[in-house]
Short mmCIF file of C-alpha atoms in Angstrom, two decimals:
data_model
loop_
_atom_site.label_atom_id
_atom_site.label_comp_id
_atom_site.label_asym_id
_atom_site.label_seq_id
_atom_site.Cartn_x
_atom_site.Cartn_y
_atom_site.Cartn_z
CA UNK A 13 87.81 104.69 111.34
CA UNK A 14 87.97 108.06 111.57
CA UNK A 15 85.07 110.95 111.01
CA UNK A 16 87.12 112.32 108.03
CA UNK A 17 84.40 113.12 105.13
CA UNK A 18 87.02 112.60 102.63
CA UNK A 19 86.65 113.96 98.88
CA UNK A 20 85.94 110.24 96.81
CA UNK A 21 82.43 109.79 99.24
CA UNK A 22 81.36 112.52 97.25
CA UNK A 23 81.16 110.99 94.09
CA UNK A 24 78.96 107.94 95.94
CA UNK A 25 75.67 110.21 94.87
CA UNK A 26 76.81 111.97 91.76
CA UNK A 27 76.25 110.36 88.39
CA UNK A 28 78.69 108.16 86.59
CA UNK A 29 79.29 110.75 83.94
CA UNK A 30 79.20 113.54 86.28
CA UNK A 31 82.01 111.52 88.60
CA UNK A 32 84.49 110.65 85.57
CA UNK A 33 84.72 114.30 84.02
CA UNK A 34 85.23 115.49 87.63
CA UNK A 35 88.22 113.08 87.87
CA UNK A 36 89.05 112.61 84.09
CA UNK A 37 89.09 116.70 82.63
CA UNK A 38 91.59 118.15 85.70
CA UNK A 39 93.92 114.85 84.73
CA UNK A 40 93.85 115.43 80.92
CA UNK A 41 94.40 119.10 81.55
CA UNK A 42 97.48 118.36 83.63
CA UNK A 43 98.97 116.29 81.24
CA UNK A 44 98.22 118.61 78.51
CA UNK A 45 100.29 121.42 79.72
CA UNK A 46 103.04 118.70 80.68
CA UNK A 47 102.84 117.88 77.13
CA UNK A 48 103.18 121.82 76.35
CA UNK A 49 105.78 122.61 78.46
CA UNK A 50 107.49 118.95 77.04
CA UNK A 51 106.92 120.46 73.78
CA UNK A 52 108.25 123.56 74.78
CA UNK A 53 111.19 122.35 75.37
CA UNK A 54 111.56 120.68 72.01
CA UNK A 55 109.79 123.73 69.88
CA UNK A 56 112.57 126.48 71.52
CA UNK A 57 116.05 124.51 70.98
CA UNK A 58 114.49 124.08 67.86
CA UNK A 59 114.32 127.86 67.20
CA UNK A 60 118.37 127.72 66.80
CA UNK A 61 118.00 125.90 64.00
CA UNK A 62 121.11 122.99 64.92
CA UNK A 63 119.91 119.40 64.66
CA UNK A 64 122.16 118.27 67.14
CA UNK A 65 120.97 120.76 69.58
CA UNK A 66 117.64 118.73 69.17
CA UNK A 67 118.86 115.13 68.69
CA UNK A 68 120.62 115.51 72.29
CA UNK A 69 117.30 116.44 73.81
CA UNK A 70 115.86 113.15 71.99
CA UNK A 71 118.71 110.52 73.39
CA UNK A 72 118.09 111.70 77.05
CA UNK A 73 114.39 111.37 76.62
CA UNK A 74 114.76 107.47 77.42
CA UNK A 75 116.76 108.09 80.77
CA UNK A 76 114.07 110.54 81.58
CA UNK A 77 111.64 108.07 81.17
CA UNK A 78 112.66 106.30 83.87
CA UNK A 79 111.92 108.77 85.98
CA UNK A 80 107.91 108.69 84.98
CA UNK A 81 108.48 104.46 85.83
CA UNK A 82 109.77 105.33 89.42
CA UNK A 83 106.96 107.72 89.97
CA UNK A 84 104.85 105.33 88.85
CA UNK A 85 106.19 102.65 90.78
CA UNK A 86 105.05 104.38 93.99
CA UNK A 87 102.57 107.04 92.63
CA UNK A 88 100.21 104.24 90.63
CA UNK A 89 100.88 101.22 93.08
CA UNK A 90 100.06 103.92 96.06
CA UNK A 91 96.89 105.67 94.34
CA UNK A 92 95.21 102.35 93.92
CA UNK A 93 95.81 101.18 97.52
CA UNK A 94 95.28 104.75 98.67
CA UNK A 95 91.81 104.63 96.67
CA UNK A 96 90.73 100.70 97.72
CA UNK A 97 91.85 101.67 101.71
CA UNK A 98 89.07 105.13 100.83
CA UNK A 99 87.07 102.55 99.52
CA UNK A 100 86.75 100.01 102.09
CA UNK A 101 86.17 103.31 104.52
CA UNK A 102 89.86 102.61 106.10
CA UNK A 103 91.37 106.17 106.53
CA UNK A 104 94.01 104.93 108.79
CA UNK A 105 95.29 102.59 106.47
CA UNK A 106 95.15 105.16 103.77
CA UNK A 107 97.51 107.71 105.85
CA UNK A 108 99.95 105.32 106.35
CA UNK A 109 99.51 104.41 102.47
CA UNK A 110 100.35 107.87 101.27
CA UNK A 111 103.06 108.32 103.69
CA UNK A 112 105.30 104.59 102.34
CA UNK A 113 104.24 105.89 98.99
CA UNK A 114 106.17 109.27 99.50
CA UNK A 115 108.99 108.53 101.59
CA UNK A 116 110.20 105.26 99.83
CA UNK A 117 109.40 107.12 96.65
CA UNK A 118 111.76 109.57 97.53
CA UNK A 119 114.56 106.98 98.77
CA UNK A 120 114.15 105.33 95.62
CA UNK A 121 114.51 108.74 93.23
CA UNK A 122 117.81 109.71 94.92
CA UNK A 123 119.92 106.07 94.16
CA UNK A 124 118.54 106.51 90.67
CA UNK A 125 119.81 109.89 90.35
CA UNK A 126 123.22 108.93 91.81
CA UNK A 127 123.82 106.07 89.75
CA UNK A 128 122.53 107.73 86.84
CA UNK A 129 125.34 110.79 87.40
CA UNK A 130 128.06 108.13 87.51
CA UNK A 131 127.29 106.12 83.77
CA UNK A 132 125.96 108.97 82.11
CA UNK A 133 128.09 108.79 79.71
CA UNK A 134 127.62 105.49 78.52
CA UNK A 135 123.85 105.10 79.05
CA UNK A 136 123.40 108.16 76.80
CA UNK A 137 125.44 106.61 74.00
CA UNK A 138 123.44 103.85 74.38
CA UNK A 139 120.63 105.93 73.53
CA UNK A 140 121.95 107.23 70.16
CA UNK A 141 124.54 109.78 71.24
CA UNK A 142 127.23 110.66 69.43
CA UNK A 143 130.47 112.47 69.57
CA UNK A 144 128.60 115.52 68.35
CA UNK A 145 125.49 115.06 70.46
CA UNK A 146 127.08 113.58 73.88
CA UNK A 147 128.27 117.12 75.27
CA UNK A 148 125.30 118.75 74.72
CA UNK A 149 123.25 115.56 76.21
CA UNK A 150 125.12 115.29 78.80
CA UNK A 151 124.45 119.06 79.78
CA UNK A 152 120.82 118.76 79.90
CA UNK A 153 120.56 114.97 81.48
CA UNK A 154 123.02 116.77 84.77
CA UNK A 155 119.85 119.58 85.25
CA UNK A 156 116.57 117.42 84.11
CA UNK A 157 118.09 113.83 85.38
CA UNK A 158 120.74 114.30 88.38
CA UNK A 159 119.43 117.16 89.68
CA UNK A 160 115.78 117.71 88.72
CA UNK A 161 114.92 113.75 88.87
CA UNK A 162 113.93 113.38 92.75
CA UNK A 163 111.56 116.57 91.94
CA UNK A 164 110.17 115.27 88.79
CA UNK A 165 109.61 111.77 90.22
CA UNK A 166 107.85 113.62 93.48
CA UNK A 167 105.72 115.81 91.18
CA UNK A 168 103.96 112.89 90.22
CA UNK A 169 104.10 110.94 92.89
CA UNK A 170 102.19 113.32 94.89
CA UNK A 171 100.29 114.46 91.93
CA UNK A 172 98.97 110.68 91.99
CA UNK A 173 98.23 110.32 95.74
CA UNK A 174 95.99 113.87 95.72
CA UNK A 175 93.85 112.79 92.84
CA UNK A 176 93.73 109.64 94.47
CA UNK A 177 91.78 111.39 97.60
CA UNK A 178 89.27 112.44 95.26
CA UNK A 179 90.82 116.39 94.40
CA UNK A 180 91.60 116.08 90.94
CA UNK A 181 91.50 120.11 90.69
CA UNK A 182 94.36 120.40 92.94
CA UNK A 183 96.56 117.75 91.01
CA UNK A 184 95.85 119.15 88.19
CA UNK A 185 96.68 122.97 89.47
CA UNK A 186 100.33 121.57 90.58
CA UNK A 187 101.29 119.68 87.80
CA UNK A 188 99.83 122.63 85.45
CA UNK A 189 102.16 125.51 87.84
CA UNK A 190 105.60 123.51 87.02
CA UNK A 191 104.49 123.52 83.31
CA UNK A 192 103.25 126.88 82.76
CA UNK A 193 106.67 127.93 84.87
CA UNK A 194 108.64 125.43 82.42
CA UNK A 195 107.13 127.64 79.59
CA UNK A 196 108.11 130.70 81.09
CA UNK A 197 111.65 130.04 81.81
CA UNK A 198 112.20 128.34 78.74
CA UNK A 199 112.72 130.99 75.96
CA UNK A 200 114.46 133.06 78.47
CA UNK A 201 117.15 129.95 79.32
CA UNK A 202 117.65 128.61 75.60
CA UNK A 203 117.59 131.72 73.35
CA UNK A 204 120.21 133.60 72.18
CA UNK A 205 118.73 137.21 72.70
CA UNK A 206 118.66 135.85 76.55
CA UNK A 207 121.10 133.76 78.47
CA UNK A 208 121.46 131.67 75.16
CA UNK A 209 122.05 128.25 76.95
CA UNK A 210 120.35 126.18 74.16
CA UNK A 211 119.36 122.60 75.52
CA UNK A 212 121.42 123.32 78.99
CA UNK A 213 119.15 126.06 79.59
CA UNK A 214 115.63 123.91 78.44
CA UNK A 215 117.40 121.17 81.19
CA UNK A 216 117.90 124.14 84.02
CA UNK A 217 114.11 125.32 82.66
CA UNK A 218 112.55 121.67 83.51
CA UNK A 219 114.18 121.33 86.76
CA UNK A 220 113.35 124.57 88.43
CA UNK A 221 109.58 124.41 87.11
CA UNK A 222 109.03 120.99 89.00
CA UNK A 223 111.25 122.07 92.57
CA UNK A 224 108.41 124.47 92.13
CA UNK A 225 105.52 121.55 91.54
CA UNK A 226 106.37 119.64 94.52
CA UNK A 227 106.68 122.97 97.02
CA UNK A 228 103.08 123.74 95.93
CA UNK A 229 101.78 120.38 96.68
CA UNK A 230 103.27 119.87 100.35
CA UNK A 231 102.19 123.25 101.08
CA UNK A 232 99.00 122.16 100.05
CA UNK A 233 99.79 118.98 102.26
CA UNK A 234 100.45 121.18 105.21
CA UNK A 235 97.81 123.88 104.86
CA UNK A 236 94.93 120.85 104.70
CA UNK A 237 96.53 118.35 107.67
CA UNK A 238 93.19 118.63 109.38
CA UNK A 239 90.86 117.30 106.73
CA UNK A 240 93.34 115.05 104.28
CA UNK A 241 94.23 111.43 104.47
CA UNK A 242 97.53 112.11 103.04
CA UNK A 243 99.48 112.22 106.10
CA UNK A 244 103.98 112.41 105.48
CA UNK A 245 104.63 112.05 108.69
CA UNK A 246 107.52 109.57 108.70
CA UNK A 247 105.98 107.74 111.77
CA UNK A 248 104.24 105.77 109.19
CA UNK A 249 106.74 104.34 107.93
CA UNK A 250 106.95 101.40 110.43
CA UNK A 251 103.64 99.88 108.97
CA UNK A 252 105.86 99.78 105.39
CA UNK A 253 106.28 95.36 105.49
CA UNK A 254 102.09 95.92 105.63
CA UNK A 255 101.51 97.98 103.01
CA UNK A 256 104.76 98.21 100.55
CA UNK A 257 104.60 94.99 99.12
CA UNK A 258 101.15 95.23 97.91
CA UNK A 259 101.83 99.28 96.74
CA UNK A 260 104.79 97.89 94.59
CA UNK A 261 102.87 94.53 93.32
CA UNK A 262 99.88 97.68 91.55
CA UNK A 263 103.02 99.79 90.72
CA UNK A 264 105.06 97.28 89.17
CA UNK A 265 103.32 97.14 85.60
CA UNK A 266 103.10 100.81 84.81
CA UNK A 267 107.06 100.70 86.12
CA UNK A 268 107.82 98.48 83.96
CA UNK A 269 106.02 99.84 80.94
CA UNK A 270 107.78 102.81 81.16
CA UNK A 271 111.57 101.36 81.89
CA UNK A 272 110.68 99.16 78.92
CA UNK A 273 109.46 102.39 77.46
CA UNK A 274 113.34 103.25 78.00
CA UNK A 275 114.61 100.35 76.32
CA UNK A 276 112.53 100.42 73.04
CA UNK A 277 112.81 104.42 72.94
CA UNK A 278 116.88 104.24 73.05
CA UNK A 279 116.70 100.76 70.39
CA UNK A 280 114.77 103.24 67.96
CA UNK A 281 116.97 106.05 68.58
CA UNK A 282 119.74 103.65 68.10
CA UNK A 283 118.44 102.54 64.82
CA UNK A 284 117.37 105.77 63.40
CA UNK A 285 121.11 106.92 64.29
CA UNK A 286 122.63 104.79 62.39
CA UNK A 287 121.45 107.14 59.06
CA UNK A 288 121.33 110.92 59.69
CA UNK A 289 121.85 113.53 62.87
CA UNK A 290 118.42 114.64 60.77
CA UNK A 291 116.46 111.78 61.08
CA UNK A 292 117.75 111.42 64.98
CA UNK A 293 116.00 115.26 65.25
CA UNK A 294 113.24 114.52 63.59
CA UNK A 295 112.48 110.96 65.74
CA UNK A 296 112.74 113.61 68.45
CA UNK A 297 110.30 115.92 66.91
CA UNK A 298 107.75 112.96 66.25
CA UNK A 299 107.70 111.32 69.78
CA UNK A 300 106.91 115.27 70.93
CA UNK A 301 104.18 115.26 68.53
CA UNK A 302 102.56 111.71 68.98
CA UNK A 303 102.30 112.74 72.84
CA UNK A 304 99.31 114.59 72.29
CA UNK A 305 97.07 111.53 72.30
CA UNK A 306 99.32 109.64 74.58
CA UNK A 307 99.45 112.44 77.35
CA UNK A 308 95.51 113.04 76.63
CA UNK A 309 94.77 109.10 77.47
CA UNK A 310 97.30 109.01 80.20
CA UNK A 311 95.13 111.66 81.66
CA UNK A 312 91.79 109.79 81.05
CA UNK A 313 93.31 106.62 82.84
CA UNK A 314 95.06 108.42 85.36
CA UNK A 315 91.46 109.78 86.32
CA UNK A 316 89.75 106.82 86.37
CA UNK A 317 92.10 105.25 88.72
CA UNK A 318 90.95 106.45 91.71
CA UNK A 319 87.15 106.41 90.63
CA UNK A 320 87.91 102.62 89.75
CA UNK A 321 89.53 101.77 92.73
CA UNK A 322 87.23 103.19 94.66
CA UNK A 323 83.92 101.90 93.58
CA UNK A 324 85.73 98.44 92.83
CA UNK A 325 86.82 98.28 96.93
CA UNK A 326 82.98 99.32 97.73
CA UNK A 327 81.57 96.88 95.52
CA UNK A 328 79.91 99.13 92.75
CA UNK A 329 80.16 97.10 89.91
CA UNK A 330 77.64 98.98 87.45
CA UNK A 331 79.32 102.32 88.34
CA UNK A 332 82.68 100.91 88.22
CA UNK A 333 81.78 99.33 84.34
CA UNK A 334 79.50 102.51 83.21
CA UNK A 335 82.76 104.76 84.45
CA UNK A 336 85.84 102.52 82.79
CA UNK A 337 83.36 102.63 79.31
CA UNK A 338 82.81 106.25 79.44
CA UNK A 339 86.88 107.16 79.60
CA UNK A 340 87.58 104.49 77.14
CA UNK A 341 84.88 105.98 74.85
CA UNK A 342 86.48 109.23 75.33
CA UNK A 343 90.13 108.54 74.62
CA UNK A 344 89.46 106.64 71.93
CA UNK A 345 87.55 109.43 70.08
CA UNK A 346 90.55 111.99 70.75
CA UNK A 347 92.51 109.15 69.47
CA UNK A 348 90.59 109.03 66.10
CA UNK A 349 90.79 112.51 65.73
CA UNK A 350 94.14 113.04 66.29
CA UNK A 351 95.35 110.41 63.85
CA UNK A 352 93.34 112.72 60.58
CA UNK A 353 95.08 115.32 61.79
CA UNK A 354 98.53 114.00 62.12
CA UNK A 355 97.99 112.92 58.53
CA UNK A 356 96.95 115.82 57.22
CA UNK A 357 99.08 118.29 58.28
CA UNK A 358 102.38 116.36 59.23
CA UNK A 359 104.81 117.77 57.33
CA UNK A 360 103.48 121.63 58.32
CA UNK A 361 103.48 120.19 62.51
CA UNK A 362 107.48 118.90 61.86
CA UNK A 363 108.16 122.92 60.85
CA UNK A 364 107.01 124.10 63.64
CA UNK A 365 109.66 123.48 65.60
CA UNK A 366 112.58 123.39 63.56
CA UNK A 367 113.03 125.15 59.85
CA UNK A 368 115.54 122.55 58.28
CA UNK A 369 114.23 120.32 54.81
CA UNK A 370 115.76 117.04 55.45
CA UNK A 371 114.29 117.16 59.08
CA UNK A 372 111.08 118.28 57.87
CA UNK A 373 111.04 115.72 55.44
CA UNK A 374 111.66 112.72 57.53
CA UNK A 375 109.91 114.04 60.55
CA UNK A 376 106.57 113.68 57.98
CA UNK A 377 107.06 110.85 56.92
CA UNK A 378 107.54 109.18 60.81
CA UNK A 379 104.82 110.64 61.97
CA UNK A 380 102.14 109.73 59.25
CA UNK A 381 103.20 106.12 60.58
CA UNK A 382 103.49 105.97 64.33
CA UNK A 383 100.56 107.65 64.61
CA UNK A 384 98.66 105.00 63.32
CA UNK A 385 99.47 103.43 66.86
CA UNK A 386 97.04 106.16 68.80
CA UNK A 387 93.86 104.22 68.10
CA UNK A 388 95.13 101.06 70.35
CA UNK A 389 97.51 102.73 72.67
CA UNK A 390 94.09 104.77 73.46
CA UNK A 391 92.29 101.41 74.63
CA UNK A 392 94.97 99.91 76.29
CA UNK A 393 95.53 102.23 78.88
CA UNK A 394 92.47 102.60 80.23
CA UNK A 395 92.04 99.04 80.51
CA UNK A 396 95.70 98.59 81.60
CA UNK A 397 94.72 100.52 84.52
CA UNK A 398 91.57 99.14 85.14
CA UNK A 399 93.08 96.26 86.16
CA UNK A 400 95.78 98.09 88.13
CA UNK A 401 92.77 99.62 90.24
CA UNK A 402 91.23 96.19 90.55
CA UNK A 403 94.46 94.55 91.47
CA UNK A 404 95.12 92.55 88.60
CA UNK A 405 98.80 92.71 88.77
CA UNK A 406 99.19 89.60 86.02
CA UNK A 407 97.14 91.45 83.83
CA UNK A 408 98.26 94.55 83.95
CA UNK A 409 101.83 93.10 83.80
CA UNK A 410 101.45 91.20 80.65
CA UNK A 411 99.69 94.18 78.58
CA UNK A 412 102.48 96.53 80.12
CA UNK A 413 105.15 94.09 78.90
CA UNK A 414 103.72 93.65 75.41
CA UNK A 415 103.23 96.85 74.95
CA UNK A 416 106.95 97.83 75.38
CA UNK A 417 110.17 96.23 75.55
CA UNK A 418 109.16 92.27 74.60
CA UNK A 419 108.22 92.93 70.78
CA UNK A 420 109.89 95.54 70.21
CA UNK A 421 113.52 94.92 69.89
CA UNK A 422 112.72 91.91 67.95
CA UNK A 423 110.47 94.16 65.51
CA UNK A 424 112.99 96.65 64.83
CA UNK A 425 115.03 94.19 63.80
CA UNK A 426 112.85 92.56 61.61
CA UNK A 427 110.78 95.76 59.91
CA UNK A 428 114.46 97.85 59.66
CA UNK A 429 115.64 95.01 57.36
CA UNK A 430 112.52 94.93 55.73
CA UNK A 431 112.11 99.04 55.19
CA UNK A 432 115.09 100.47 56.18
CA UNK A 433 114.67 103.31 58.39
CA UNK A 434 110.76 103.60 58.08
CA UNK A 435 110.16 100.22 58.84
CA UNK A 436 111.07 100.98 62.62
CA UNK A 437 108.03 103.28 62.40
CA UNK A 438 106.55 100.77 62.20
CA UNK A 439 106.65 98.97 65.33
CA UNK A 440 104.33 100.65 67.63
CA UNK A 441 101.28 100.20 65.90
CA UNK A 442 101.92 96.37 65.40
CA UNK A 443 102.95 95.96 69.68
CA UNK A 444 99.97 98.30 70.33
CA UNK A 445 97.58 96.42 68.39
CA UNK A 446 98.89 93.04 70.11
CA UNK A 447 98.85 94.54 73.48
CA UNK A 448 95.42 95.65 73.26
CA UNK A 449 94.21 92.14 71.75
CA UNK A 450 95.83 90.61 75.07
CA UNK A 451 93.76 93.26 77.22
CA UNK A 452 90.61 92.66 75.30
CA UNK A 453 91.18 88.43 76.24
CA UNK A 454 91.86 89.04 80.34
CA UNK A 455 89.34 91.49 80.10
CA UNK A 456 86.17 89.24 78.66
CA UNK A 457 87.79 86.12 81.33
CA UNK A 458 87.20 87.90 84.22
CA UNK A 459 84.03 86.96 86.20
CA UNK A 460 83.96 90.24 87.75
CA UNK A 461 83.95 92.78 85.01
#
């Protein structure tokens, strides 16, 4: 082992609630201005006032999805080894970590990109496109998929592996310098008193503002060689039938909650297409506005991860417990709040980013009942990753699985016949609410919680 005084033995002497808001408030304000600068994108196509300008942006959002499960894939599965290697006081094994993370990360961003560029086409029409949308989609899938993908999926894979060190400040500063840059180059990329590219120009927007992301963090990378555990260097990659097996194994459920994320995403949109190019916007408009708790408990567990890992490896099991009830407690309250909100004022949140009735109209009306979701989806991430940080892989698996992809299809189905069109609302709330029962049951069977 090295001398390295790396960031996470820090947090050995600190107090528990001390320790999570270091790790927990950089992560939720990372993902906040992700959401914002998600948002952004959404709020200033919205501006020209054409639905289908706005229901293209909504179809791709499934494809783009899969580039948060790729990320993922490496980024989580990485962190947590990254974090348990810190843990057990192995910085050699944690270099080598960060480096198979990265660099097979990277392999795996540019097949997906290329194969996406080649059935674009017909993936986005399986997503809800149609003959007036698929132009327009396709314009800003070639800029925020094909071209902007391996930068997006590095973003966060690197994003992941810094906060995993312990430097939740600088993770957050990166991912917060693509999205205030996103917000930037937005108006002047869609708007007509500008370049006037419409969704094109929010696609072009999204790339450049994450190119930018990942050129911050491996400067970052390069300026702090000396006293970082995250080394690139592809030496590493010879130890990768050590380490990659057990990085994809931690990986694999938050992959695979967000590809199944894809596939329940493009079945709404798919649904919801069938009626109006209105209600297609407003779906759009919704899953923008129902991010703000998602994105703010993505954060919380994306926080704990490390922290979890961490004291799991070193065999804190108080401070791992005190820490994992403390972020639950906290998502679930933003939860709560944002669900009186949303209820409130949904109808006055749909016009602000687009000023058409019918779109208005149905964009309440979605919202008032996928929202109702927020409350469970808050629980079950935390614990989801819990047991990613632990190891778990079957139980983070089966929660990831139920909570997208598994129930839904079937729901759809079932609640669209029931209530047509509203009844796919529906949905998330019932998969959320069974997802986090299944949590709740691994979580009270396991002798070490």
């Amino acid at each position: 082992m090295s001398s390295l005084q790396h960031p996470m033995q820090a947090f050995d002497g600190l107090p528990i609630r001390t320790a999570v808001f270091r790790q927990v408030l950089p992560a939720v304000a990372s993902q906040m201005i992700t959401l914002i600068y998600n948002l952004a994108d959404t709020y200033f196509v919205g501006m020209l006032n054409q639905p289908s300008q706005t229901a293209a942006i909504t179809v791709v959002y499934s494809p783009f999805l899969m580039l948060t499960a790729l990320s993922n894939l490496f980024g989580v599965g990485g962190a947590s080894a990254l974090a348990r290697a810190l843990g057990h006081q192995e910085e050699g094994k944690a270099r080598e970590i960060a480096a198979i993370a990265f660099w097979w990360g990277a392999g795996a961003s540019l097949v997906f990109c290329a194969l996406f560029w080649f059935l674009a086409a017909p993936i986005l029409q399986l997503c809800g496109a149609t003959e007036e949308t698929l132009p327009i989609a396709l314009g800003y899938a070639q800029w925020t998929v094909v071209i902007g993908g391996p930068a997006t999926i590095l973003s966060t894979l690197l994003a992941n592996l810094i906060r995993a060190e312990g430097k939740a400040g600088q993770a957050s500063f990166g991912v917060s310098l693509g999205g205030v840059t996103n917000l930037v180059l937005d108006p002047l990329f869609i708007l007509p008193q500008f370049l006037g590219l419409g969704a094109v120009g929010a696609g072009i927007a999204t790339c450049l503002s994450n190119v930018l992301s990942v050129v911050y963090f491996l400067l970052c990378l390069v300026r702090q060689r000396n006293e970082s555990v995250i080394d690139l260097h592809p030496r590493h990659l010879k130890h990768s039938r050590k380490y990659l097996g057990n990085i994809l194994a931690i990986g694999f459920p938050s992959a695979v909650q967000y590809a199944l994320t894809v596939v329940a995403v493009a079945a709404q949109s798919r649904f919801v297409s069938q009626y109006t190019t209105e209600a297609v916007a407003a779906l759009g408009i919704v899953k923008k506005l129902d991010q703000l708790p998602l994105y703010f408990s993505i954060g919380v567990a994306n926080g704990l991860l490390p922290l979890l890992a961490y004291h799991y490896a070193a065999g804190h099991r108080e401070k791992r417990r005190a820490a994992f009830r403390l972020g639950a407690g906290v998502s679930l309250a933003f939860a709560l709040a944002s669900v009186v909100c949303f209820e409130i004022f949904a109808p006055q949140l749909a016009a602000l980013f687009i000023d058409d009735a019918a779109t208005i109209h149905y964009a309440a009306g979605f919202l008032r009942r996928m929202v109702l979701a927020m409350p469970m989806m808050s629980l079950c991430y935390p614990m989801i990753i819990q047991f990613q940080a632990m190891g778990k892989v079957k139980a983070s698996l089966v929660c990831s699985i139920l909570r997208k992809g598994v129930l839904d299809i079937p729901l759809l189905f079932l609640m669209d016949a029931l209530l047509p069109l509203y009844g796919c609302m529906w949905v998330q709330p019932m998969v959320d609410t069974i997802s986090l029962l299944a949590a709740l049951g691994f979580y009270r069977r396991m002798k070490d919680v």
